[in-house]
mmCIF file with all atom_site columns, C-alpha atoms in Angstrom:
data_model
loop_
_atom_site.group_PDB
_atom_site.id
_atom_site.type_symbol
_atom_site.label_atom_id
_atom_site.label_alt_id
_atom_site.label_comp_id
_atom_site.label_asym_id
_atom_site.label_entity_id
_atom_site.label_seq_id
_atom_site.pdbx_PDB_ins_code
_atom_site.Cartn_x
_atom_site.Cartn_y
_atom_site.Cartn_z
_atom_site.occupancy
_atom_site.B_iso_or_equiv
_atom_site.pdbx_formal_charge
_atom_site.auth_seq_id
_atom_site.auth_comp_id
_atom_site.auth_asym_id
_atom_site.auth_atom_id
_atom_site.pdbx_PDB_model_num
ATOM 1   C CA . SER A 1 1   ? -137.106 -24.056 185.588 1.00 0.00 ? 1   SER A CA 1
ATOM 2   C CA . SER A 1 2   ? -133.563 -23.640 184.262 1.00 0.00 ? 2   SER A CA 1
ATOM 3   C CA . ALA A 1 3   ? -133.920 -19.848 184.283 1.00 0.00 ? 3   ALA A CA 1
ATOM 4   C CA . GLU A 1 4   ? -134.339 -19.871 188.047 1.00 0.00 ? 4   GLU A CA 1
ATOM 5   C CA . SER A 1 5   ? -130.883 -21.436 188.431 1.00 0.00 ? 5   SER A CA 1
ATOM 6   C CA . LEU A 1 6   ? -129.201 -18.401 186.834 1.00 0.00 ? 6   LEU A CA 1
ATOM 7   C CA . SER A 1 7   ? -127.494 -16.178 189.360 1.00 0.00 ? 7   SER A CA 1
ATOM 8   C CA . ARG A 1 8   ? -126.507 -12.543 188.960 1.00 0.00 ? 8   ARG A CA 1
ATOM 9   C CA . GLY A 1 9   ? -122.940 -11.638 188.252 1.00 0.00 ? 9   GLY A CA 1
ATOM 10  C CA . ASP A 1 10  ? -120.834 -8.750  187.040 1.00 0.00 ? 10  ASP A CA 1
ATOM 11  C CA . TYR A 1 11  ? -121.100 -9.490  183.319 1.00 0.00 ? 11  TYR A CA 1
ATOM 12  C CA . ASP A 1 12  ? -120.497 -7.204  180.380 1.00 0.00 ? 12  ASP A CA 1
ATOM 13  C CA . ALA A 1 13  ? -122.383 -9.563  178.066 1.00 0.00 ? 13  ALA A CA 1
ATOM 14  C CA . VAL A 1 14  ? -124.206 -12.854 177.893 1.00 0.00 ? 14  VAL A CA 1
ATOM 15  C CA . PHE A 1 15  ? -124.563 -14.958 174.750 1.00 0.00 ? 15  PHE A CA 1
ATOM 16  C CA . VAL A 1 16  ? -127.746 -16.918 174.151 1.00 0.00 ? 16  VAL A CA 1
ATOM 17  C CA . ILE A 1 17  ? -127.817 -19.509 171.382 1.00 0.00 ? 17  ILE A CA 1
ATOM 18  C CA . ALA A 1 18  ? -131.368 -20.331 170.304 1.00 0.00 ? 18  ALA A CA 1
ATOM 19  C CA . ASP A 1 19  ? -132.645 -22.532 167.510 1.00 0.00 ? 19  ASP A CA 1
ATOM 20  C CA . GLY A 1 20  ? -135.525 -20.160 166.781 1.00 0.00 ? 20  GLY A CA 1
ATOM 21  C CA . LEU A 1 21  ? -136.982 -21.039 163.393 1.00 0.00 ? 21  LEU A CA 1
ATOM 22  C CA . SER A 1 22  ? -133.954 -22.985 162.156 1.00 0.00 ? 22  SER A CA 1
ATOM 23  C CA . ALA A 1 23  ? -132.028 -25.471 164.273 1.00 0.00 ? 23  ALA A CA 1
ATOM 24  C CA . ARG A 1 24  ? -129.980 -26.124 161.131 1.00 0.00 ? 24  ARG A CA 1
ATOM 25  C CA . ALA A 1 25  ? -128.697 -22.529 161.105 1.00 0.00 ? 25  ALA A CA 1
ATOM 26  C CA . VAL A 1 26  ? -127.514 -22.768 164.707 1.00 0.00 ? 26  VAL A CA 1
ATOM 27  C CA . HIS A 1 27  ? -125.967 -26.182 164.125 1.00 0.00 ? 27  HIS A CA 1
ATOM 28  C CA . GLU A 1 28  ? -124.087 -25.027 161.029 1.00 0.00 ? 28  GLU A CA 1
ATOM 29  C CA . HIS A 1 29  ? -123.061 -21.489 162.005 1.00 0.00 ? 29  HIS A CA 1
ATOM 30  C CA . ALA A 1 30  ? -123.236 -20.631 165.741 1.00 0.00 ? 30  ALA A CA 1
ATOM 31  C CA . VAL A 1 31  ? -119.913 -22.129 166.866 1.00 0.00 ? 31  VAL A CA 1
ATOM 32  C CA . SER A 1 32  ? -118.007 -20.594 163.932 1.00 0.00 ? 32  SER A CA 1
ATOM 33  C CA . MET A 1 33  ? -119.672 -17.234 164.554 1.00 0.00 ? 33  MET A CA 1
ATOM 34  C CA . LEU A 1 34  ? -118.642 -17.325 168.211 1.00 0.00 ? 34  LEU A CA 1
ATOM 35  C CA . ALA A 1 35  ? -115.106 -18.388 167.263 1.00 0.00 ? 35  ALA A CA 1
ATOM 36  C CA . ALA A 1 36  ? -114.819 -15.363 164.963 1.00 0.00 ? 36  ALA A CA 1
ATOM 37  C CA . THR A 1 37  ? -116.304 -12.978 167.543 1.00 0.00 ? 37  THR A CA 1
ATOM 38  C CA . LEU A 1 38  ? -114.673 -13.891 170.860 1.00 0.00 ? 38  LEU A CA 1
ATOM 39  C CA . PRO A 1 39  ? -111.106 -12.810 169.932 1.00 0.00 ? 39  PRO A CA 1
ATOM 40  C CA . LYS A 1 40  ? -112.516 -9.374  169.007 1.00 0.00 ? 40  LYS A CA 1
ATOM 41  C CA . ILE A 1 41  ? -113.985 -8.815  172.488 1.00 0.00 ? 41  ILE A CA 1
ATOM 42  C CA . ARG A 1 42  ? -111.074 -9.952  174.648 1.00 0.00 ? 42  ARG A CA 1
ATOM 43  C CA . GLY A 1 43  ? -111.297 -8.522  178.140 1.00 0.00 ? 43  GLY A CA 1
ATOM 44  C CA . TRP A 1 44  ? -115.106 -8.573  178.241 1.00 0.00 ? 44  TRP A CA 1
ATOM 45  C CA . ARG A 1 45  ? -116.592 -10.291 181.277 1.00 0.00 ? 45  ARG A CA 1
ATOM 46  C CA . LEU A 1 46  ? -118.880 -12.882 179.722 1.00 0.00 ? 46  LEU A CA 1
ATOM 47  C CA . GLY A 1 47  ? -121.654 -14.685 181.531 1.00 0.00 ? 47  GLY A CA 1
ATOM 48  C CA . PRO A 1 48  ? -122.385 -18.339 180.988 1.00 0.00 ? 48  PRO A CA 1
ATOM 49  C CA . PHE A 1 49  ? -123.243 -19.299 177.422 1.00 0.00 ? 49  PHE A CA 1
ATOM 50  C CA . ILE A 1 50  ? -126.900 -20.285 177.321 1.00 0.00 ? 50  ILE A CA 1
ATOM 51  C CA . VAL A 1 51  ? -128.331 -22.740 174.788 1.00 0.00 ? 51  VAL A CA 1
ATOM 52  C CA . SER A 1 52  ? -132.091 -22.911 174.415 1.00 0.00 ? 52  SER A CA 1
ATOM 53  C CA . CYS A 1 53  ? -134.485 -24.893 172.251 1.00 0.00 ? 53  CYS A CA 1
ATOM 54  C CA . ARG A 1 54  ? -137.672 -23.423 170.802 1.00 0.00 ? 54  ARG A CA 1
ATOM 55  C CA . ALA A 1 55  ? -136.616 -19.967 171.980 1.00 0.00 ? 55  ALA A CA 1
ATOM 56  C CA . ARG A 1 56  ? -137.226 -16.537 170.521 1.00 0.00 ? 56  ARG A CA 1
ATOM 57  C CA . VAL A 1 57  ? -135.136 -13.367 170.582 1.00 0.00 ? 57  VAL A CA 1
ATOM 58  C CA . ALA A 1 58  ? -136.845 -12.002 173.706 1.00 0.00 ? 58  ALA A CA 1
ATOM 59  C CA . LEU A 1 59  ? -135.385 -14.843 175.803 1.00 0.00 ? 59  LEU A CA 1
ATOM 60  C CA . GLY A 1 60  ? -132.123 -12.883 175.763 1.00 0.00 ? 60  GLY A CA 1
ATOM 61  C CA . ASP A 1 61  ? -133.869 -10.074 177.647 1.00 0.00 ? 61  ASP A CA 1
ATOM 62  C CA . GLU A 1 62  ? -134.955 -12.353 180.475 1.00 0.00 ? 62  GLU A CA 1
ATOM 63  C CA . ILE A 1 63  ? -131.604 -14.127 180.703 1.00 0.00 ? 63  ILE A CA 1
ATOM 64  C CA . GLY A 1 64  ? -129.645 -10.879 180.533 1.00 0.00 ? 64  GLY A CA 1
ATOM 65  C CA . GLU A 1 65  ? -131.825 -9.373  183.257 1.00 0.00 ? 65  GLU A CA 1
ATOM 66  C CA . ARG A 1 66  ? -131.499 -12.429 185.519 1.00 0.00 ? 66  ARG A CA 1
ATOM 67  C CA . LEU A 1 67  ? -127.719 -12.484 185.103 1.00 0.00 ? 67  LEU A CA 1
ATOM 68  C CA . GLY A 1 68  ? -127.329 -8.718  185.475 1.00 0.00 ? 68  GLY A CA 1
ATOM 69  C CA . ALA A 1 69  ? -125.534 -8.450  182.113 1.00 0.00 ? 69  ALA A CA 1
ATOM 70  C CA . GLN A 1 70  ? -125.065 -5.091  180.400 1.00 0.00 ? 70  GLN A CA 1
ATOM 71  C CA . LEU A 1 71  ? -125.665 -6.666  176.989 1.00 0.00 ? 71  LEU A CA 1
ATOM 72  C CA . ALA A 1 72  ? -127.553 -9.684  175.704 1.00 0.00 ? 72  ALA A CA 1
ATOM 73  C CA . VAL A 1 73  ? -126.406 -11.166 172.400 1.00 0.00 ? 73  VAL A CA 1
ATOM 74  C CA . VAL A 1 74  ? -128.755 -13.741 170.894 1.00 0.00 ? 74  VAL A CA 1
ATOM 75  C CA . LEU A 1 75  ? -127.597 -15.991 168.055 1.00 0.00 ? 75  LEU A CA 1
ATOM 76  C CA . ILE A 1 76  ? -130.754 -17.434 166.548 1.00 0.00 ? 76  ILE A CA 1
ATOM 77  C CA . GLY A 1 77  ? -131.782 -19.530 163.594 1.00 0.00 ? 77  GLY A CA 1
ATOM 78  C CA . GLU A 1 78  ? -133.932 -17.634 161.115 1.00 0.00 ? 78  GLU A CA 1
ATOM 79  C CA . ARG A 1 79  ? -135.857 -18.600 157.998 1.00 0.00 ? 79  ARG A CA 1
ATOM 80  C CA . PRO A 1 80  ? -136.040 -15.487 155.844 1.00 0.00 ? 80  PRO A CA 1
ATOM 81  C CA . GLY A 1 81  ? -137.334 -17.578 152.928 1.00 0.00 ? 81  GLY A CA 1
ATOM 82  C CA . LEU A 1 82  ? -137.495 -21.076 151.616 1.00 0.00 ? 82  LEU A CA 1
ATOM 83  C CA . SER A 1 83  ? -134.253 -20.506 149.730 1.00 0.00 ? 83  SER A CA 1
ATOM 84  C CA . ALA A 1 84  ? -132.342 -19.784 152.976 1.00 0.00 ? 84  ALA A CA 1
ATOM 85  C CA . PRO A 1 85  ? -133.215 -22.423 155.592 1.00 0.00 ? 85  PRO A CA 1
ATOM 86  C CA . ASP A 1 86  ? -129.846 -22.036 157.330 1.00 0.00 ? 86  ASP A CA 1
ATOM 87  C CA . SER A 1 87  ? -129.665 -18.306 158.053 1.00 0.00 ? 87  SER A CA 1
ATOM 88  C CA . LEU A 1 88  ? -128.261 -17.220 161.419 1.00 0.00 ? 88  LEU A CA 1
ATOM 89  C CA . GLY A 1 89  ? -129.238 -13.892 162.934 1.00 0.00 ? 89  GLY A CA 1
ATOM 90  C CA . VAL A 1 90  ? -127.635 -12.033 165.839 1.00 0.00 ? 90  VAL A CA 1
ATOM 91  C CA . TYR A 1 91  ? -129.612 -9.621  168.037 1.00 0.00 ? 91  TYR A CA 1
ATOM 92  C CA . LEU A 1 92  ? -127.936 -7.294  170.515 1.00 0.00 ? 92  LEU A CA 1
ATOM 93  C CA . THR A 1 93  ? -129.759 -5.511  173.347 1.00 0.00 ? 93  THR A CA 1
ATOM 94  C CA . TRP A 1 94  ? -128.263 -2.998  175.792 1.00 0.00 ? 94  TRP A CA 1
ATOM 95  C CA . GLN A 1 95  ? -129.549 -3.331  179.384 1.00 0.00 ? 95  GLN A CA 1
ATOM 96  C CA . PRO A 1 96  ? -131.695 -6.373  178.598 1.00 0.00 ? 96  PRO A CA 1
ATOM 97  C CA . ARG A 1 97  ? -134.883 -6.765  180.600 1.00 0.00 ? 97  ARG A CA 1
ATOM 98  C CA . ILE A 1 98  ? -138.285 -8.274  180.080 1.00 0.00 ? 98  ILE A CA 1
ATOM 99  C CA . GLY A 1 99  ? -140.446 -6.026  177.925 1.00 0.00 ? 99  GLY A CA 1
ATOM 100 C CA . ARG A 1 100 ? -137.756 -4.620  175.631 1.00 0.00 ? 100 ARG A CA 1
ATOM 101 C CA . ARG A 1 101 ? -139.070 -3.739  172.172 1.00 0.00 ? 101 ARG A CA 1
ATOM 102 C CA . ASP A 1 102 ? -137.569 -4.825  168.862 1.00 0.00 ? 102 ASP A CA 1
ATOM 103 C CA . SER A 1 103 ? -136.682 -1.173  168.197 1.00 0.00 ? 103 SER A CA 1
ATOM 104 C CA . GLU A 1 104 ? -134.299 -1.405  171.185 1.00 0.00 ? 104 GLU A CA 1
ATOM 105 C CA . ARG A 1 105 ? -132.218 -4.132  169.502 1.00 0.00 ? 105 ARG A CA 1
ATOM 106 C CA . ASN A 1 106 ? -129.658 -4.224  166.728 1.00 0.00 ? 106 ASN A CA 1
ATOM 107 C CA . CYS A 1 107 ? -129.677 -7.094  164.265 1.00 0.00 ? 107 CYS A CA 1
ATOM 108 C CA . ILE A 1 108 ? -127.135 -8.706  161.984 1.00 0.00 ? 108 ILE A CA 1
ATOM 109 C CA . SER A 1 109 ? -128.877 -11.116 159.651 1.00 0.00 ? 109 SER A CA 1
ATOM 110 C CA . ASN A 1 110 ? -128.172 -13.607 156.900 1.00 0.00 ? 110 ASN A CA 1
ATOM 111 C CA . ILE A 1 111 ? -125.003 -15.051 158.420 1.00 0.00 ? 111 ILE A CA 1
ATOM 112 C CA . ARG A 1 112 ? -124.508 -18.132 156.244 1.00 0.00 ? 112 ARG A CA 1
ATOM 113 C CA . PRO A 1 113 ? -121.340 -18.312 154.225 1.00 0.00 ? 113 PRO A CA 1
ATOM 114 C CA . PRO A 1 114 ? -120.744 -18.585 151.377 1.00 0.00 ? 114 PRO A CA 1
ATOM 115 C CA . ALA A 1 115 ? -124.203 -17.382 150.224 1.00 0.00 ? 115 ALA A CA 1
ATOM 116 C CA . GLY A 1 116 ? -124.637 -14.763 152.954 1.00 0.00 ? 116 GLY A CA 1
ATOM 117 C CA . LEU A 1 117 ? -122.511 -12.777 155.363 1.00 0.00 ? 117 LEU A CA 1
ATOM 118 C CA . SER A 1 118 ? -119.234 -14.446 156.376 1.00 0.00 ? 118 SER A CA 1
ATOM 119 C CA . TYR A 1 119 ? -118.419 -15.142 160.020 1.00 0.00 ? 119 TYR A CA 1
ATOM 120 C CA . GLU A 1 120 ? -115.588 -12.607 159.888 1.00 0.00 ? 120 GLU A CA 1
ATOM 121 C CA . GLN A 1 121 ? -117.792 -9.870  158.421 1.00 0.00 ? 121 GLN A CA 1
ATOM 122 C CA . ALA A 1 122 ? -120.529 -10.543 160.961 1.00 0.00 ? 122 ALA A CA 1
ATOM 123 C CA . ALA A 1 123 ? -118.027 -10.717 163.842 1.00 0.00 ? 123 ALA A CA 1
ATOM 124 C CA . VAL A 1 124 ? -116.535 -7.336  162.903 1.00 0.00 ? 124 VAL A CA 1
ATOM 125 C CA . ARG A 1 125 ? -120.030 -5.813  162.887 1.00 0.00 ? 125 ARG A CA 1
ATOM 126 C CA . LEU A 1 126 ? -120.991 -7.496  166.156 1.00 0.00 ? 126 LEU A CA 1
ATOM 127 C CA . ALA A 1 127 ? -117.808 -6.404  167.971 1.00 0.00 ? 127 ALA A CA 1
ATOM 128 C CA . TRP A 1 128 ? -118.341 -2.845  166.719 1.00 0.00 ? 128 TRP A CA 1
ATOM 129 C CA . LEU A 1 129 ? -121.956 -2.870  167.906 1.00 0.00 ? 129 LEU A CA 1
ATOM 130 C CA . MET A 1 130 ? -121.042 -4.358  171.288 1.00 0.00 ? 130 MET A CA 1
ATOM 131 C CA . ASN A 1 131 ? -118.291 -1.798  171.909 1.00 0.00 ? 131 ASN A CA 1
ATOM 132 C CA . SER A 1 132 ? -120.455 1.091   170.698 1.00 0.00 ? 132 SER A CA 1
ATOM 133 C CA . ALA A 1 133 ? -123.449 -0.016  172.765 1.00 0.00 ? 133 ALA A CA 1
ATOM 134 C CA . ARG A 1 134 ? -121.282 -0.203  175.880 1.00 0.00 ? 134 ARG A CA 1
ATOM 135 C CA . ARG A 1 135 ? -119.624 3.163   175.202 1.00 0.00 ? 135 ARG A CA 1
ATOM 136 C CA . ARG A 1 136 ? -122.876 4.955   174.327 1.00 0.00 ? 136 ARG A CA 1
ATOM 137 C CA . ARG A 1 137 ? -125.044 2.939   176.753 1.00 0.00 ? 137 ARG A CA 1
ATOM 138 C CA . LEU A 1 138 ? -127.762 2.182   174.202 1.00 0.00 ? 138 LEU A CA 1
ATOM 139 C CA . SER A 1 139 ? -128.806 -0.120  171.373 1.00 0.00 ? 139 SER A CA 1
ATOM 140 C CA . GLY A 1 140 ? -131.496 -0.341  168.730 1.00 0.00 ? 140 GLY A CA 1
ATOM 141 C CA . ILE A 1 141 ? -132.573 2.461   166.448 1.00 0.00 ? 141 ILE A CA 1
ATOM 142 C CA . ALA A 1 142 ? -130.577 4.951   168.551 1.00 0.00 ? 142 ALA A CA 1
ATOM 143 C CA . LEU A 1 143 ? -127.351 3.090   167.681 1.00 0.00 ? 143 LEU A CA 1
ATOM 144 C CA . LYS A 1 144 ? -126.637 3.401   163.990 1.00 0.00 ? 144 LYS A CA 1
ATOM 145 C CA . GLU A 1 145 ? -124.005 1.090   162.675 1.00 0.00 ? 145 GLU A CA 1
ATOM 146 C CA . GLU A 1 146 ? -120.960 3.015   161.530 1.00 0.00 ? 146 GLU A CA 1
ATOM 147 C CA . SER A 1 147 ? -118.407 0.220   161.344 1.00 0.00 ? 147 SER A CA 1
ATOM 148 C CA . GLY A 1 148 ? -117.782 1.077   157.712 1.00 0.00 ? 148 GLY A CA 1
ATOM 149 C CA . PRO A 1 149 ? -118.562 -0.682  154.490 1.00 0.00 ? 149 PRO A CA 1
ATOM 150 C CA . LEU A 1 150 ? -117.800 -4.331  154.209 1.00 0.00 ? 150 LEU A CA 1
ATOM 151 C CA . THR A 1 151 ? -115.311 -5.185  151.540 1.00 0.00 ? 151 THR A CA 1
ATOM 152 C CA . LEU A 1 152 ? -115.669 -8.497  149.844 1.00 0.00 ? 152 LEU A CA 1
ATOM 153 C CA . PRO A 1 153 ? -112.651 -10.178 148.297 1.00 0.00 ? 153 PRO A CA 1
ATOM 154 C CA . THR A 1 154 ? -112.533 -9.698  144.553 1.00 0.00 ? 154 THR A CA 1
ATOM 155 C CA . SER A 1 155 ? -110.153 -10.956 141.970 1.00 0.00 ? 155 SER A CA 1
ATOM 156 C CA . GLN A 1 156 ? -108.191 -8.259  140.198 1.00 0.00 ? 156 GLN A CA 1
ATOM 157 C CA . PRO A 1 157 ? -107.811 -8.650  136.449 1.00 0.00 ? 157 PRO A CA 1
ATOM 158 C CA . ALA A 1 158 ? -104.255 -8.754  135.214 1.00 0.00 ? 158 ALA A CA 1
ATOM 159 C CA . THR A 1 159 ? -103.159 -5.460  133.741 1.00 0.00 ? 159 THR A CA 1
ATOM 160 C CA . SER A 1 160 ? -100.580 -4.959  131.078 1.00 0.00 ? 160 SER A CA 1
ATOM 161 C CA . GLY A 1 161 ? -98.342  -2.036  131.005 1.00 0.00 ? 161 GLY A CA 1
#
């Protein structure tokens, strides 16, 4: 299988792109999400980017373990409802290995501008989570996101005075 061709390295993180429940979400959002994220994690030693069809989040655990990566980051197509068939989710797992539980992952969901989270907003959250996971050596429910509130652009009404 393709997984057997993966060789261990000295990687800080590996990115897995999986169609999951929505190939459309990956097609429309994964490249832009990566483009927004990669400049925020300059200096990280990244493993090969893995693309997988019909995959689920747990594939990141196996790939991360095989590659010896400290973190697995899975970009996956989600279908949170019929009104959002193009929603991208990102799952981050510290020390990925087969058998990790969902409670050991952090998730950023509903990445689908303009109706959902923007690439920039999601990339800021992801970079914060990646750096915090590496610093604190954990992920999941033990790693609470503290990157601060997201501010959305708003138009300011003209004031007289």
